[in-house]
mmCIF file of C-alpha atoms and ligand atoms in Angstrom:
data_model
loop_
_atom_site.group_PDB
_atom_site.id
_atom_site.type_symbol
_atom_site.label_atom_id
_atom_site.label_comp_id
_atom_site.label_asym_id
_atom_site.label_seq_id
_atom_site.Cartn_x
_atom_site.Cartn_y
_atom_site.Cartn_z
ATOM 1 C CA MET A 1 37.276 -27.942 23.978
ATOM 2 C CA THR A 2 38.655 -25.792 25.787
ATOM 3 C CA ALA A 3 35.482 -23.176 28.442
ATOM 4 C CA LEU A 4 37.773 -20.387 26.222
ATOM 5 C CA TYR A 5 34.822 -21.154 23.163
ATOM 6 C CA ARG A 6 31.490 -19.069 23.049
ATOM 7 C CA ARG A 7 27.899 -21.042 21.409
ATOM 8 C CA VAL A 8 28.524 -19.033 18.443
ATOM 9 C CA ILE A 9 32.288 -19.940 16.578
ATOM 10 C CA HIS A 10 32.909 -18.622 13.366
ATOM 11 C CA VAL A 11 36.422 -20.507 11.716
ATOM 12 C CA VAL A 12 37.959 -19.120 9.614
ATOM 13 C CA SER A 13 40.299 -20.712 6.654
ATOM 14 C CA VAL A 14 43.335 -19.829 6.433
ATOM 15 C CA SER A 15 45.388 -20.482 3.194
ATOM 16 C CA GLY A 16 48.144 -17.729 2.206
ATOM 17 C CA GLY A 17 46.317 -16.091 0.114
ATOM 18 C CA LYS A 18 44.615 -12.530 -0.060
ATOM 19 C CA ASP A 19 40.644 -13.558 -0.268
ATOM 20 C CA SER A 20 41.067 -15.528 3.509
ATOM 21 C CA LEU A 21 43.141 -12.505 4.537
ATOM 22 C CA ALA A 22 40.056 -10.554 3.281
ATOM 23 C CA THR A 23 37.450 -13.272 4.544
ATOM 24 C CA LEU A 24 40.185 -12.983 8.089
ATOM 25 C CA LEU A 25 40.005 -9.100 8.797
ATOM 26 C CA ILE A 26 36.172 -9.328 7.702
ATOM 27 C CA ALA A 27 35.190 -11.958 10.844
ATOM 28 C CA LEU A 28 37.860 -10.527 13.385
ATOM 29 C CA GLU A 29 36.408 -6.692 12.706
ATOM 30 C CA ARG A 30 31.997 -7.979 12.949
ATOM 31 C CA CYS A 31 32.900 -11.051 15.076
ATOM 32 C CA GLY A 32 35.844 -9.883 17.426
ATOM 33 C CA HIS A 33 39.240 -11.881 18.023
ATOM 34 C CA ALA A 34 37.404 -14.234 21.173
ATOM 35 C CA ASN A 35 34.691 -15.808 18.791
ATOM 36 C CA VAL A 36 36.963 -16.493 15.461
ATOM 37 C CA ILE A 37 38.837 -19.433 14.735
ATOM 38 C CA ALA A 38 41.512 -18.772 12.377
ATOM 39 C CA ILE A 39 42.688 -22.686 11.090
ATOM 40 C CA PHE A 40 45.198 -23.305 8.106
ATOM 41 C CA CYS A 41 44.910 -26.711 6.755
ATOM 42 C CA ASP A 42 49.515 -26.935 5.779
ATOM 43 C CA THR A 43 49.264 -29.431 2.761
ATOM 44 C CA GLY A 44 53.239 -30.022 3.447
ATOM 45 C CA ASN A 45 53.731 -28.168 -0.545
ATOM 46 C CA GLU A 46 54.268 -24.999 0.879
ATOM 47 C CA HIS A 47 56.753 -22.220 0.177
ATOM 48 C CA ASP A 48 58.380 -21.337 2.684
ATOM 49 C CA LEU A 49 57.542 -18.096 2.476
ATOM 50 C CA THR A 50 53.094 -18.854 3.563
ATOM 51 C CA TYR A 51 54.996 -20.074 6.812
ATOM 52 C CA ALA A 52 57.060 -17.164 7.831
ATOM 53 C CA TYR A 53 53.569 -15.288 6.512
ATOM 54 C CA LEU A 54 51.801 -16.648 8.633
ATOM 55 C CA ILE A 55 53.319 -16.232 11.633
ATOM 56 C CA TYR A 56 53.264 -12.524 10.360
ATOM 57 C CA LEU A 57 49.550 -12.723 10.634
ATOM 58 C CA GLU A 58 49.862 -13.495 14.025
ATOM 59 C CA GLN A 59 51.421 -10.923 15.142
ATOM 60 C CA ALA A 60 50.085 -7.790 13.201
ATOM 61 C CA LEU A 61 46.226 -9.359 13.580
ATOM 62 C CA GLY A 62 46.396 -10.928 17.736
ATOM 63 C CA ILE A 63 45.678 -13.942 16.289
ATOM 64 C CA THR A 64 46.968 -18.132 16.808
ATOM 65 C CA ILE A 65 46.380 -19.866 13.703
ATOM 66 C CA VAL A 66 45.307 -23.203 14.470
ATOM 67 C CA ARG A 67 47.741 -25.835 12.069
ATOM 68 C CA LEU A 68 45.887 -28.553 11.088
ATOM 69 C CA LYS A 69 48.113 -31.374 9.361
ATOM 70 C CA ALA A 70 46.618 -34.735 7.926
ATOM 71 C CA ASP A 71 48.536 -37.903 8.896
ATOM 72 C CA PHE A 72 48.248 -41.375 6.702
ATOM 73 C CA ARG A 73 50.830 -42.918 8.520
ATOM 74 C CA GLU A 74 47.958 -45.195 9.529
ATOM 75 C CA GLN A 75 47.186 -45.696 5.739
ATOM 76 C CA LEU A 76 50.403 -46.751 4.666
ATOM 77 C CA LEU A 77 50.784 -49.048 7.475
ATOM 78 C CA ALA A 78 47.451 -50.629 5.822
ATOM 79 C CA LYS A 79 49.395 -49.885 1.954
ATOM 80 C CA ARG A 80 51.697 -52.068 2.970
ATOM 81 C CA ALA A 81 50.505 -55.053 4.912
ATOM 82 C CA PHE A 82 48.411 -54.790 1.706
ATOM 83 C CA ILE A 83 50.514 -55.049 -1.616
ATOM 84 C CA ALA A 84 52.625 -57.496 0.865
ATOM 85 C CA ALA A 85 49.759 -59.552 0.426
ATOM 86 C CA ASP A 86 48.085 -59.216 -2.330
ATOM 87 C CA VAL A 87 47.290 -61.784 -4.990
ATOM 88 C CA ARG A 88 44.388 -60.723 -6.708
ATOM 89 C CA THR A 89 44.330 -59.955 -10.295
ATOM 90 C CA ARG A 90 42.135 -57.185 -12.154
ATOM 91 C CA ARG A 91 42.403 -56.107 -15.549
ATOM 92 C CA GLU A 92 42.981 -52.844 -17.159
ATOM 93 C CA TYR A 93 40.722 -52.088 -20.738
ATOM 94 C CA ASP A 94 41.543 -50.346 -23.783
ATOM 95 C CA THR A 95 37.991 -47.808 -23.986
ATOM 96 C CA ARG A 96 36.597 -46.269 -27.219
ATOM 97 C CA PRO A 97 34.743 -42.624 -27.218
ATOM 98 C CA VAL A 98 30.596 -42.586 -26.991
ATOM 99 C CA PHE A 99 28.800 -40.344 -29.734
ATOM 100 C CA GLU A 100 24.912 -39.917 -30.475
ATOM 101 C CA ALA A 101 23.127 -42.219 -33.334
ATOM 102 C CA ASP A 102 23.943 -39.053 -35.564
ATOM 103 C CA GLY A 103 27.901 -40.500 -35.134
ATOM 104 C CA LYS A 104 29.246 -37.419 -34.550
ATOM 105 C CA THR A 105 28.050 -35.427 -31.086
ATOM 106 C CA PRO A 106 29.747 -36.973 -28.514
ATOM 107 C CA VAL A 107 28.074 -38.152 -25.253
ATOM 108 C CA PRO A 108 29.237 -36.661 -22.323
ATOM 109 C CA LYS A 109 31.431 -38.069 -19.386
ATOM 110 C CA ARG A 110 29.062 -38.071 -16.082
ATOM 111 C CA ASP A 111 30.515 -37.953 -12.662
ATOM 112 C CA GLY A 112 28.215 -39.873 -9.912
ATOM 113 C CA ARG A 113 26.627 -36.934 -8.574
ATOM 114 C CA GLY A 114 25.656 -37.523 -12.577
ATOM 115 C CA ASN A 115 26.989 -34.008 -13.701
ATOM 116 C CA ILE A 116 28.956 -32.875 -16.819
ATOM 117 C CA VAL A 117 33.093 -33.686 -15.729
ATOM 118 C CA LEU A 118 35.114 -31.161 -17.292
ATOM 119 C CA ASN A 119 39.020 -31.280 -18.475
ATOM 120 C CA LYS A 120 41.082 -28.567 -17.487
ATOM 121 C CA LYS A 121 39.958 -26.233 -20.017
ATOM 122 C CA GLY A 122 36.391 -26.268 -18.645
ATOM 123 C CA LYS A 123 35.538 -28.222 -21.159
ATOM 124 C CA PRO A 124 33.091 -31.564 -21.151
ATOM 125 C CA VAL A 125 34.837 -34.720 -21.307
ATOM 126 C CA GLN A 126 34.017 -37.025 -23.969
ATOM 127 C CA LYS A 127 32.405 -41.018 -22.122
ATOM 128 C CA THR A 128 34.385 -43.668 -23.118
ATOM 129 C CA VAL A 129 33.496 -47.554 -22.870
ATOM 130 C CA LYS A 130 35.537 -51.045 -21.928
ATOM 131 C CA VAL A 131 36.941 -52.524 -25.875
ATOM 132 C CA GLY A 132 37.877 -56.077 -25.609
ATOM 133 C CA GLY A 133 38.395 -58.518 -23.118
ATOM 134 C CA GLY A 134 41.495 -56.888 -21.049
ATOM 135 C CA ARG A 135 44.647 -57.449 -19.365
ATOM 136 C CA ARG A 136 45.541 -58.826 -16.347
ATOM 137 C CA VAL A 137 47.059 -56.045 -13.163
ATOM 138 C CA ARG A 138 48.424 -56.855 -10.910
ATOM 139 C CA TRP A 139 51.727 -56.099 -8.158
ATOM 140 C CA SER A 140 54.466 -58.285 -9.092
ATOM 141 C CA ASN A 141 57.104 -58.146 -6.906
ATOM 142 C CA LYS A 142 59.211 -56.272 -8.712
ATOM 143 C CA ALA A 143 56.882 -53.651 -8.071
ATOM 144 C CA LYS A 144 56.129 -54.581 -4.976
ATOM 145 C CA ARG A 145 59.929 -55.042 -3.846
ATOM 146 C CA ARG A 146 59.571 -51.495 -5.163
ATOM 147 C CA ALA A 147 56.695 -49.895 -3.292
ATOM 148 C CA LEU A 148 57.651 -51.612 -0.222
ATOM 149 C CA ALA A 149 60.885 -50.047 0.079
ATOM 150 C CA VAL A 150 59.828 -46.753 -0.053
ATOM 151 C CA MET A 151 57.127 -46.794 1.310
ATOM 152 C CA HIS A 152 56.954 -45.132 4.422
ATOM 153 C CA PRO A 153 55.589 -42.519 6.504
ATOM 154 C CA THR A 154 57.799 -39.146 5.331
ATOM 155 C CA GLY A 155 55.635 -36.270 7.845
ATOM 156 C CA ASN A 156 54.852 -34.621 4.469
ATOM 157 C CA PRO A 157 50.395 -34.828 3.816
ATOM 158 C CA PHE A 158 50.795 -34.778 0.491
ATOM 159 C CA LEU A 159 53.913 -36.831 -0.236
ATOM 160 C CA ASP A 160 52.811 -39.876 2.006
ATOM 161 C CA LEU A 161 48.431 -38.946 0.423
ATOM 162 C CA CYS A 162 49.893 -39.607 -3.263
ATOM 163 C CA MET A 163 52.298 -42.521 -1.934
ATOM 164 C CA TRP A 164 49.074 -44.050 0.145
ATOM 165 C CA LYS A 165 47.115 -43.428 -2.949
ATOM 166 C CA GLY A 166 50.189 -44.587 -5.461
ATOM 167 C CA ARG A 167 49.965 -41.936 -7.402
ATOM 168 C CA PHE A 168 49.384 -37.444 -7.912
ATOM 169 C CA PRO A 169 45.506 -36.203 -7.713
ATOM 170 C CA SER A 170 44.367 -34.621 -11.116
ATOM 171 C CA ARG A 171 41.529 -32.176 -12.163
ATOM 172 C CA THR A 172 39.228 -35.274 -12.412
ATOM 173 C CA ALA A 173 40.836 -37.225 -8.921
ATOM 174 C CA GLN A 174 41.266 -33.952 -7.162
ATOM 175 C CA PHE A 175 41.878 -36.155 -4.118
ATOM 176 C CA CYS A 176 44.824 -33.684 -2.386
ATOM 177 C CA THR A 177 41.638 -31.240 -1.686
ATOM 178 C CA GLU A 178 39.720 -33.202 -0.280
ATOM 179 C CA GLU A 179 41.875 -35.162 2.015
ATOM 180 C CA LEU A 180 44.616 -32.094 2.591
ATOM 181 C CA LYS A 181 41.889 -29.452 3.487
ATOM 182 C CA ARG A 182 38.507 -30.738 3.216
ATOM 183 C CA ASN A 183 38.426 -33.131 5.256
ATOM 184 C CA MET A 184 40.998 -30.965 7.538
ATOM 185 C CA ALA A 185 38.490 -28.208 7.902
ATOM 186 C CA VAL A 186 35.010 -30.260 7.880
ATOM 187 C CA GLY A 187 36.643 -32.267 11.293
ATOM 188 C CA PHE A 188 37.425 -29.364 13.366
ATOM 189 C CA GLN A 189 34.541 -27.839 12.567
ATOM 190 C CA LEU A 190 32.740 -31.081 13.985
ATOM 191 C CA GLU A 191 34.476 -31.301 17.085
ATOM 192 C CA LEU A 192 32.910 -28.390 18.069
ATOM 193 C CA MET A 193 30.447 -28.536 16.826
ATOM 194 C CA GLU A 194 30.253 -31.614 19.239
ATOM 195 C CA ALA A 195 31.290 -30.002 21.878
ATOM 196 C CA GLY A 196 27.592 -28.602 21.614
ATOM 197 C CA HIS A 197 28.718 -25.221 19.846
ATOM 198 C CA ARG A 198 26.861 -23.980 16.399
ATOM 199 C CA VAL A 199 30.066 -22.929 14.156
ATOM 200 C CA ILE A 200 30.159 -20.354 11.383
ATOM 201 C CA SER A 201 32.488 -21.581 8.922
ATOM 202 C CA TRP A 202 34.125 -18.262 7.119
ATOM 203 C CA GLN A 203 34.921 -19.255 3.541
ATOM 204 C CA GLY A 204 37.311 -16.470 0.339
ATOM 205 C CA VAL A 205 35.381 -17.685 -2.339
ATOM 206 C CA ARG A 206 34.505 -14.696 -4.926
ATOM 207 C CA ARG A 207 32.522 -15.818 -7.869
ATOM 208 C CA ASP A 208 34.491 -14.508 -10.394
ATOM 209 C CA GLU A 209 36.901 -16.385 -9.593
ATOM 210 C CA SER A 210 35.165 -19.234 -12.039
ATOM 211 C CA GLN A 211 32.602 -21.403 -13.282
ATOM 212 C CA ASN A 212 32.617 -23.450 -10.087
ATOM 213 C CA ARG A 213 31.907 -20.787 -8.398
ATOM 214 C CA ALA A 214 29.583 -18.302 -10.018
ATOM 215 C CA ASP A 215 26.857 -19.632 -8.343
ATOM 216 C CA ALA A 216 28.189 -18.909 -4.729
ATOM 217 C CA LYS A 217 25.565 -18.075 -1.903
ATOM 218 C CA LYS A 218 26.779 -15.091 0.706
ATOM 219 C CA TRP A 219 25.171 -17.386 3.393
ATOM 220 C CA GLU A 220 24.116 -20.699 3.168
ATOM 221 C CA ARG A 221 22.692 -23.178 6.033
ATOM 222 C CA VAL A 222 24.053 -26.401 6.398
ATOM 223 C CA GLY A 223 22.591 -28.327 8.755
ATOM 224 C CA HIS A 224 21.335 -27.242 12.515
ATOM 225 C CA ARG A 225 24.576 -26.252 13.695
ATOM 226 C CA LEU A 226 26.638 -25.076 10.405
ATOM 227 C CA ARG A 227 26.433 -22.581 8.343
ATOM 228 C CA ILE A 228 28.093 -21.131 5.616
ATOM 229 C CA ALA A 229 29.766 -17.577 5.630
ATOM 230 C CA ARG A 230 30.555 -15.819 2.161
ATOM 231 C CA PRO A 231 31.268 -12.213 2.320
ATOM 232 C CA LEU A 232 33.742 -11.486 -0.673
ATOM 233 C CA VAL A 233 30.696 -13.264 -3.251
ATOM 234 C CA ASP A 234 30.649 -9.425 -5.185
ATOM 235 C CA ALA A 235 34.045 -8.883 -4.331
ATOM 236 C CA THR A 236 37.114 -8.905 -6.844
ATOM 237 C CA ALA A 237 41.163 -9.411 -6.477
ATOM 238 C CA ALA A 238 41.512 -5.401 -6.694
ATOM 239 C CA GLN A 239 38.773 -5.325 -3.923
ATOM 240 C CA VAL A 240 40.419 -7.837 -1.843
ATOM 241 C CA PHE A 241 43.457 -6.625 -1.926
ATOM 242 C CA ALA A 242 42.110 -2.220 -1.129
ATOM 243 C CA LEU A 243 41.288 -4.852 2.038
ATOM 244 C CA ALA A 244 43.880 -5.418 3.329
ATOM 245 C CA GLN A 245 45.618 -2.516 2.652
ATOM 246 C CA SER A 246 43.039 -0.484 4.402
ATOM 247 C CA ARG A 247 43.363 -1.664 6.827
ATOM 248 C CA GLY A 248 47.204 -1.561 7.308
ATOM 249 C CA VAL A 249 48.183 -5.634 6.178
ATOM 250 C CA GLN A 250 50.337 -6.895 4.298
ATOM 251 C CA PRO A 251 49.329 -9.937 1.750
ATOM 252 C CA ASN A 252 51.800 -12.594 1.181
ATOM 253 C CA PRO A 253 55.367 -11.363 -0.240
ATOM 254 C CA LEU A 254 54.844 -14.430 -3.217
ATOM 255 C CA TYR A 255 52.463 -12.150 -4.919
ATOM 256 C CA LEU A 256 54.797 -9.579 -6.142
ATOM 257 C CA GLN A 257 57.415 -12.305 -7.224
ATOM 258 C CA ASP A 258 54.372 -13.420 -10.195
ATOM 259 C CA MET A 259 53.063 -15.937 -8.194
ATOM 260 C CA SER A 260 49.328 -14.432 -9.000
ATOM 261 C CA ARG A 261 47.982 -17.362 -6.759
ATOM 262 C CA VAL A 262 48.957 -18.421 -3.379
ATOM 263 C CA GLY A 263 49.268 -22.456 -1.801
ATOM 264 C CA CYS A 264 50.811 -24.892 -3.087
ATOM 265 C CA MET A 265 54.284 -24.857 -4.879
ATOM 266 C CA PRO A 266 53.059 -26.183 -7.615
ATOM 267 C CA CYS A 267 49.603 -26.979 -7.923
ATOM 268 C CA ILE A 268 48.840 -30.397 -10.176
ATOM 269 C CA ASN A 269 46.876 -27.859 -11.786
ATOM 270 C CA CYS A 270 48.765 -24.749 -12.434
ATOM 271 C CA ASN A 271 48.887 -22.633 -15.699
ATOM 272 C CA LYS A 272 51.923 -21.779 -17.500
ATOM 273 C CA ALA A 273 53.088 -18.739 -16.399
ATOM 274 C CA GLU A 274 52.607 -19.433 -12.753
ATOM 275 C CA LEU A 275 54.742 -22.643 -13.300
ATOM 276 C CA ARG A 276 56.867 -20.978 -15.678
ATOM 277 C CA ALA A 277 57.646 -18.115 -12.977
ATOM 278 C CA ILE A 278 57.933 -21.093 -9.681
ATOM 279 C CA ALA A 279 60.938 -22.299 -11.846
ATOM 280 C CA ALA A 280 62.417 -19.275 -12.615
ATOM 281 C CA ARG A 281 62.693 -17.435 -8.592
ATOM 282 C CA PHE A 282 62.331 -21.206 -7.364
ATOM 283 C CA PRO A 283 64.105 -24.352 -9.021
ATOM 284 C CA GLU A 284 63.996 -25.570 -5.260
ATOM 285 C CA HIS A 285 60.220 -26.415 -5.856
ATOM 286 C CA PRO A 286 60.328 -28.059 -9.604
ATOM 287 C CA ALA A 287 63.183 -30.234 -8.003
ATOM 288 C CA ARG A 288 61.517 -31.720 -4.848
ATOM 289 C CA ILE A 289 58.788 -32.544 -7.602
ATOM 290 C CA SER A 290 60.627 -34.755 -9.360
ATOM 291 C CA GLU A 291 62.167 -35.963 -6.178
ATOM 292 C CA TRP A 292 58.273 -37.068 -5.556
ATOM 293 C CA GLU A 293 57.774 -37.839 -8.828
ATOM 294 C CA ARG A 294 60.605 -40.438 -8.392
ATOM 295 C CA ILE A 295 59.210 -42.115 -4.855
ATOM 296 C CA VAL A 296 55.481 -41.173 -6.201
ATOM 297 C CA GLY A 297 55.701 -43.509 -9.310
ATOM 298 C CA GLN A 298 57.332 -46.459 -7.201
ATOM 299 C CA CYS A 299 54.642 -46.779 -5.186
ATOM 300 C CA SER A 300 52.719 -47.767 -8.198
ATOM 301 C CA LYS A 301 52.348 -50.529 -9.663
ATOM 302 C CA HIS A 302 53.729 -49.184 -13.068
ATOM 303 C CA GLY A 303 56.510 -47.592 -11.813
ATOM 304 C CA TYR A 304 56.185 -43.794 -13.568
ATOM 305 C CA SER A 305 53.403 -40.873 -11.988
ATOM 306 C CA THR A 306 52.788 -36.878 -13.136
ATOM 307 C CA PHE A 307 52.460 -34.885 -10.823
ATOM 308 C CA MET A 308 51.034 -32.879 -13.979
ATOM 309 C CA ALA A 309 49.082 -35.631 -15.360
ATOM 310 C CA ASP A 310 47.235 -35.182 -19.298
ATOM 311 C CA ALA A 311 45.833 -36.749 -21.276
ATOM 312 C CA HIS A 312 48.491 -38.635 -23.210
ATOM 313 C CA PRO A 313 48.244 -40.736 -26.996
ATOM 314 C CA ALA A 314 50.674 -43.464 -26.048
ATOM 315 C CA LYS A 315 50.137 -46.801 -24.181
ATOM 316 C CA ASP A 316 54.073 -46.965 -22.946
ATOM 317 C CA ARG A 317 53.972 -45.298 -19.887
ATOM 318 C CA ARG A 318 57.935 -44.466 -20.376
ATOM 319 C CA VAL A 319 56.664 -42.497 -22.501
ATOM 320 C CA VAL A 320 54.064 -40.245 -20.877
ATOM 321 C CA PHE A 321 56.575 -39.768 -18.101
ATOM 322 C CA ALA A 322 59.504 -38.734 -20.485
ATOM 323 C CA ASP A 323 56.973 -36.448 -22.370
ATOM 324 C CA LEU A 324 55.051 -35.089 -18.463
ATOM 325 C CA ASN A 325 57.071 -35.427 -16.256
ATOM 326 C CA ILE A 326 57.913 -31.766 -14.023
ATOM 327 C CA TRP A 327 60.841 -30.573 -16.037
ATOM 328 C CA ALA A 328 60.201 -31.274 -19.549
ATOM 329 C CA ARG A 329 56.466 -29.812 -18.149
ATOM 330 C CA VAL A 330 59.010 -26.594 -17.087
ATOM 331 C CA GLU A 331 60.573 -26.385 -20.634
ATOM 332 C CA TRP A 332 56.327 -26.848 -21.392
ATOM 333 C CA SER A 333 55.337 -23.987 -19.792
ATOM 334 C CA LYS A 334 58.441 -21.781 -21.473
ATOM 335 C CA THR A 335 56.632 -22.415 -25.180
ATOM 336 C CA SER A 336 53.845 -20.226 -26.766
ATOM 337 C CA ARG A 337 50.086 -21.991 -26.580
ATOM 338 C CA GLY A 338 49.853 -24.949 -28.364
ATOM 339 C CA GLY A 339 53.365 -25.978 -27.039
ATOM 340 C CA ARG A 340 55.351 -26.082 -29.966
ATOM 341 C CA GLN A 341 57.908 -22.901 -29.757
ATOM 342 C CA ARG A 342 58.967 -20.392 -26.980
ATOM 343 C CA ASN A 343 56.845 -17.496 -26.135
ATOM 344 C CA LEU A 344 59.920 -14.928 -25.285
ATOM 345 C CA LEU A 345 57.397 -11.462 -25.202
ATOM 346 C CA ASP A 346 54.042 -13.479 -23.512
ATOM 347 C CA ASP A 347 54.795 -12.813 -19.917
ATOM 348 C CA VAL A 348 50.620 -12.707 -18.600
ATOM 349 C CA GLU A 349 49.782 -16.319 -20.593
ATOM 350 C CA ASN A 350 47.269 -17.901 -18.702
ATOM 351 C CA ASP A 351 45.676 -20.810 -20.491
ATOM 352 C CA GLY A 352 44.795 -23.016 -16.679
ATOM 353 C CA LEU A 353 42.406 -22.296 -14.996
ATOM 354 C CA GLY A 354 43.773 -23.529 -11.432
ATOM 355 C CA CYS A 355 41.810 -25.209 -9.404
ATOM 356 C CA SER A 356 38.215 -25.439 -9.550
ATOM 357 C CA SER A 357 37.681 -26.052 -5.939
ATOM 358 C CA SER A 358 34.458 -25.309 -4.826
ATOM 359 C CA TYR A 359 34.909 -24.683 -0.983
ATOM 360 C CA GLY A 360 37.186 -21.844 -0.591
ATOM 361 C CA LEU A 361 39.943 -24.030 0.169
ATOM 362 C CA CYS A 362 42.182 -23.606 -3.103
ATOM 363 C CA GLU A 363 42.507 -20.957 -4.198
ATOM 364 C CA GLN A 364 42.300 -19.395 -7.574
ATOM 365 C CA SER A 365 44.540 -18.741 -10.143
ATOM 366 C CA ASP A 366 44.001 -14.592 -11.202
ATOM 367 C CA ALA A 367 44.912 -13.090 -14.126
ATOM 368 C CA LEU A 368 46.394 -11.261 -12.128
ATOM 369 C CA SER A 369 49.726 -9.594 -13.233
ATOM 370 C CA ALA A 370 53.064 -8.245 -10.439
ATOM 371 C CA GLN A 371 52.166 -4.739 -11.641
ATOM 372 C CA ASP A 372 48.200 -5.233 -11.605
ATOM 373 C CA ILE A 373 48.604 -6.107 -8.117
ATOM 374 C CA ALA A 374 51.502 -3.389 -6.961
ATOM 375 C CA LYS A 375 48.783 -1.077 -8.359
ATOM 376 C CA ALA A 376 46.051 -2.090 -6.247
ATOM 377 C CA LEU A 377 48.262 -2.226 -3.724
ATOM 378 C CA GLY A 378 49.807 1.536 -3.991
ATOM 379 C CA ALA A 379 53.792 2.036 -3.806
ATOM 380 C CA ARG A 380 53.834 2.612 -0.945
ATOM 381 C CA ALA A 381 52.753 -1.048 0.455
ATOM 382 C CA ALA A 382 54.283 -2.345 -2.479
ATOM 383 C CA SER A 383 57.660 -0.899 -1.371
ATOM 384 C CA ASN A 384 57.125 -2.218 2.156
ATOM 385 C CA PHE A 385 55.490 -5.334 0.490
ATOM 386 C CA LEU A 386 58.821 -8.090 0.929
ATOM 387 C CA SER A 387 58.570 -7.167 4.443
ATOM 388 C CA LEU A 388 56.809 -9.287 6.988
ATOM 389 C CA GLU A 389 56.382 -6.747 10.465
ATOM 390 C CA PRO A 390 53.789 -6.185 10.630
ATOM 391 C CA ALA A 391 52.885 -2.927 9.770
HETATM 392 S S1 LIG B 1 44.383 -28.394 -5.885
HETATM 393 FE FE1 LIG B 1 46.123 -27.093 -6.181
HETATM 394 S S2 LIG B 1 46.326 -25.866 -4.069
HETATM 395 FE FE2 LIG B 1 44.088 -27.685 -3.954
HETATM 396 S S3 LIG B 1 45.559 -29.426 -2.426
HETATM 397 FE FE3 LIG B 1 45.296 -29.498 -4.697
HETATM 398 S S4 LIG B 1 47.802 -28.853 -5.471
HETATM 399 FE FE4 LIG B 1 47.730 -27.764 -3.189
#
């Protein structure tokens, strides 16, 4: 670390979204440019406008945003060697749901910490137990050849991570936030602490975003050298937009293009309205995800993997993939609730929960329409919205 760093360093994790922008503005005003470091954890699954927006922010605020990008080259090389040499077998089991003694009340599934696991809709997932002797699962020679043909580092963190894991993340295994954002941000802060600095980590978390964030504290002591500051816990989305506007800083232009959140394009947890808007405005992104589904599927034992995974009754992976691949999801996003009927009138349907990370590293979906956002910004700001020139 260079001598430029002071004893207390304020690290703001910038995602390109409104909450991290407001947090950055507050940190800069309260602590001064010399004491604040803005970091951006690049997932490789971002919109080009977000990359351009970071440059705009640097010019508008007179700062440098440190880009952090995870690298999985070593893991991929190790995985290739493992697949090539793997002769192990393991078993895959059928399962049955577990009920309380009354035979009716479902027993909730709990994670390693004893917390109840929730599904995409925020409802408890039922506990299951293995049934029968199971089936043997291993890398067949065909699957090995298929995986080894494509499993080469691409330099894109999201794709490399999924190739390494042989699957896409999901709500119950959201390793993307951990590997691409949290570990990068924590690693950066650890380096500062190891160099003898105290760190204050600023997080753009609002309590009204989700249940996970409802109890977020404004100020938290994590360790001897690390504190967390969450200056926005009581703020609303409209107040956050208003704060940026009052400082003459434009929010990410994606907000006026029907995007209710900024971050991965798309996020594995994005809701129907958002996916529909992405497919309509930026069809190149579902096309890229479709290609990723092909590549990541080839890196899995079974040959299939879907970006937006969900429960499916079929055992045949081809059937599951046909129903849940990204293009099938895009078609689903055009239907009304329940997925059966196309609803042309419903433009603000919001039946997903977005990201549930309690670290504030992935922005949550807000049920704000482009009109709400334009209103919050005011007509003049909205008219300048698409320009990325410093105000
Ligand atoms: S949870 Fe969504 S926004 Fe966050 S890293 Fe994963 S895909 Fe990206």
